[in-house]
Amino acid sequence: LDVAHLRNDRSDDLVEVLVRTREVGRTSHTHEARIERIGDDGSGELLAEVELTIVGIGSYDGGRPTRVPDGLRQAITEFETL
């Protein structure tokens, strides 16, 4: 998880979180997100950027990465048009 905070928000701010899958690897998938403050005119001001890599682990006993299931890979690829 990598978070780059660019600006602070306030408790009464309207924010929008935009998330997409950037990459699907053999045993992991990487997501990126943008957190934006929504202005009165509907425009977005970037508050933070986030990158998250998820590694599939079939069991906590061995802790070894497992392959991304074909069905999940296909669904992500079709949705994100990777």
PDB file of C-alpha atoms in Angstrom:
ATOM      1  CA  LEU A   1       0.000   0.000   0.000  1.00  0.00           C
ATOM      2  CA  ASP A   2       1.407   3.335  -1.077  1.00  0.00           C
ATOM      3  CA  VAL A   3      -0.489   6.544  -0.305  1.00  0.00           C
ATOM      4  CA  ALA A   4       0.567   9.991  -1.477  1.00  0.00           C
ATOM      5  CA  HIS A   5      -1.364  12.644   0.476  1.00  0.00           C
ATOM      6  CA  LEU A   6      -1.394  15.847  -1.558  1.00  0.00           C
ATOM      7  CA  ARG A   7      -4.000  17.987   0.246  1.00  0.00           C
ATOM      8  CA  ASN A   8      -6.083  17.765   3.405  1.00  0.00           C
ATOM      9  CA  ASP A   9      -9.832  17.358   3.399  1.00  0.00           C
ATOM     10  CA  ARG A  10     -12.374  18.557   5.947  1.00  0.00           C
ATOM     11  CA  SER A  11     -15.107  16.533   7.594  1.00  0.00           C
ATOM     12  CA  ASP A  12     -17.817  18.338   5.611  1.00  0.00           C
ATOM     13  CA  ASP A  13     -16.105  17.856   2.210  1.00  0.00           C
ATOM     14  CA  LEU A  14     -17.795  15.773  -0.441  1.00  0.00           C
ATOM     15  CA  VAL A  15     -15.168  13.352  -1.749  1.00  0.00           C
ATOM     16  CA  GLU A  16     -15.116  10.806  -4.535  1.00  0.00           C
ATOM     17  CA  VAL A  17     -12.870   7.750  -4.689  1.00  0.00           C
ATOM     18  CA  LEU A  18     -12.045   6.509  -8.197  1.00  0.00           C
ATOM     19  CA  VAL A  19     -10.562   2.994  -8.303  1.00  0.00           C
ATOM     20  CA  ARG A  20      -9.257   0.937 -11.200  1.00  0.00           C
ATOM     21  CA  THR A  21      -7.209  -2.210 -11.626  1.00  0.00           C
ATOM     22  CA  ARG A  22      -3.983  -1.279 -13.374  1.00  0.00           C
ATOM     23  CA  GLU A  23      -2.427  -4.711 -13.775  1.00  0.00           C
ATOM     24  CA  VAL A  24      -3.155  -8.390 -13.237  1.00  0.00           C
ATOM     25  CA  GLY A  25      -0.031 -10.453 -12.706  1.00  0.00           C
ATOM     26  CA  ARG A  26       0.444 -14.180 -12.212  1.00  0.00           C
ATOM     27  CA  THR A  27      -0.154 -14.133  -8.446  1.00  0.00           C
ATOM     28  CA  SER A  28      -1.208 -10.543  -7.781  1.00  0.00           C
ATOM     29  CA  HIS A  29      -3.236  -7.621  -9.019  1.00  0.00           C
ATOM     30  CA  THR A  30      -2.467  -3.930  -8.594  1.00  0.00           C
ATOM     31  CA  HIS A  31      -5.095  -1.257  -8.046  1.00  0.00           C
ATOM     32  CA  GLU A  32      -4.774   2.493  -8.123  1.00  0.00           C
ATOM     33  CA  ALA A  33      -7.147   5.037  -6.641  1.00  0.00           C
ATOM     34  CA  ARG A  34      -7.614   8.786  -6.711  1.00  0.00           C
ATOM     35  CA  ILE A  35      -9.369  10.593  -3.883  1.00  0.00           C
ATOM     36  CA  GLU A  36     -10.847  13.894  -5.033  1.00  0.00           C
ATOM     37  CA  ARG A  37     -12.696  16.699  -3.275  1.00  0.00           C
ATOM     38  CA  ILE A  38     -15.805  17.600  -5.284  1.00  0.00           C
ATOM     39  CA  GLY A  39     -16.274  21.348  -5.683  1.00  0.00           C
ATOM     40  CA  ASP A  40     -19.545  23.258  -5.918  1.00  0.00           C
ATOM     41  CA  ASP A  41     -19.123  23.329  -9.693  1.00  0.00           C
ATOM     42  CA  GLY A  42     -18.678  19.537  -9.853  1.00  0.00           C
ATOM     43  CA  SER A  43     -14.958  19.670 -10.524  1.00  0.00           C
ATOM     44  CA  GLY A  44     -12.567  17.408  -8.635  1.00  0.00           C
ATOM     45  CA  GLU A  45      -9.463  18.481  -6.705  1.00  0.00           C
ATOM     46  CA  LEU A  46      -6.942  15.693  -6.177  1.00  0.00           C
ATOM     47  CA  LEU A  47      -6.375  14.983  -2.468  1.00  0.00           C
ATOM     48  CA  ALA A  48      -4.503  11.670  -2.573  1.00  0.00           C
ATOM     49  CA  GLU A  49      -3.285   8.915  -4.854  1.00  0.00           C
ATOM     50  CA  VAL A  50      -3.190   5.308  -3.696  1.00  0.00           C
ATOM     51  CA  GLU A  51      -1.555   2.164  -5.079  1.00  0.00           C
ATOM     52  CA  LEU A  52      -2.425  -1.236  -3.632  1.00  0.00           C
ATOM     53  CA  THR A  53      -1.041  -4.600  -4.683  1.00  0.00           C
ATOM     54  CA  ILE A  54      -2.937  -7.693  -3.560  1.00  0.00           C
ATOM     55  CA  VAL A  55      -1.101 -11.020  -3.538  1.00  0.00           C
ATOM     56  CA  GLY A  56      -3.267 -14.135  -3.390  1.00  0.00           C
ATOM     57  CA  ILE A  57      -2.336 -16.603  -0.658  1.00  0.00           C
ATOM     58  CA  GLY A  58      -4.194 -19.909  -0.577  1.00  0.00           C
ATOM     59  CA  SER A  59      -3.313 -20.685   3.031  1.00  0.00           C
ATOM     60  CA  TYR A  60      -1.721 -18.876   5.939  1.00  0.00           C
ATOM     61  CA  ASP A  61       0.044 -22.122   6.898  1.00  0.00           C
ATOM     62  CA  GLY A  62       2.464 -22.102   3.981  1.00  0.00           C
ATOM     63  CA  GLY A  63       2.141 -18.454   3.068  1.00  0.00           C
ATOM     64  CA  ARG A  64       2.971 -19.102  -0.581  1.00  0.00           C
ATOM     65  CA  PRO A  65       1.418 -16.969  -3.331  1.00  0.00           C
ATOM     66  CA  THR A  66      -1.240 -18.649  -5.445  1.00  0.00           C
ATOM     67  CA  ARG A  67      -2.217 -17.941  -9.041  1.00  0.00           C
ATOM     68  CA  VAL A  68      -4.930 -15.410  -9.777  1.00  0.00           C
ATOM     69  CA  PRO A  69      -7.950 -17.568 -10.719  1.00  0.00           C
ATOM     70  CA  ASP A  70      -8.740 -17.513 -14.447  1.00  0.00           C
ATOM     71  CA  GLY A  71     -12.307 -16.331 -13.808  1.00  0.00           C
ATOM     72  CA  LEU A  72     -11.119 -13.366 -11.744  1.00  0.00           C
ATOM     73  CA  ARG A  73      -8.427 -12.508 -14.291  1.00  0.00           C
ATOM     74  CA  GLN A  74     -10.984 -12.599 -17.115  1.00  0.00           C
ATOM     75  CA  ALA A  75     -13.547 -10.502 -15.211  1.00  0.00           C
ATOM     76  CA  ILE A  76     -10.981  -7.817 -14.332  1.00  0.00           C
ATOM     77  CA  THR A  77      -9.524  -7.772 -17.834  1.00  0.00           C
ATOM     78  CA  GLU A  78     -12.934  -7.418 -19.471  1.00  0.00           C
ATOM     79  CA  PHE A  79     -14.096  -4.731 -17.028  1.00  0.00           C
ATOM     80  CA  GLU A  80     -10.896  -2.671 -17.208  1.00  0.00           C
ATOM     81  CA  THR A  81     -10.179  -3.486 -20.870  1.00  0.00           C
ATOM     82  CA  LEU A  82      -6.565  -4.333 -20.012  1.00  0.00           C
TER      83      LEU A  82
END
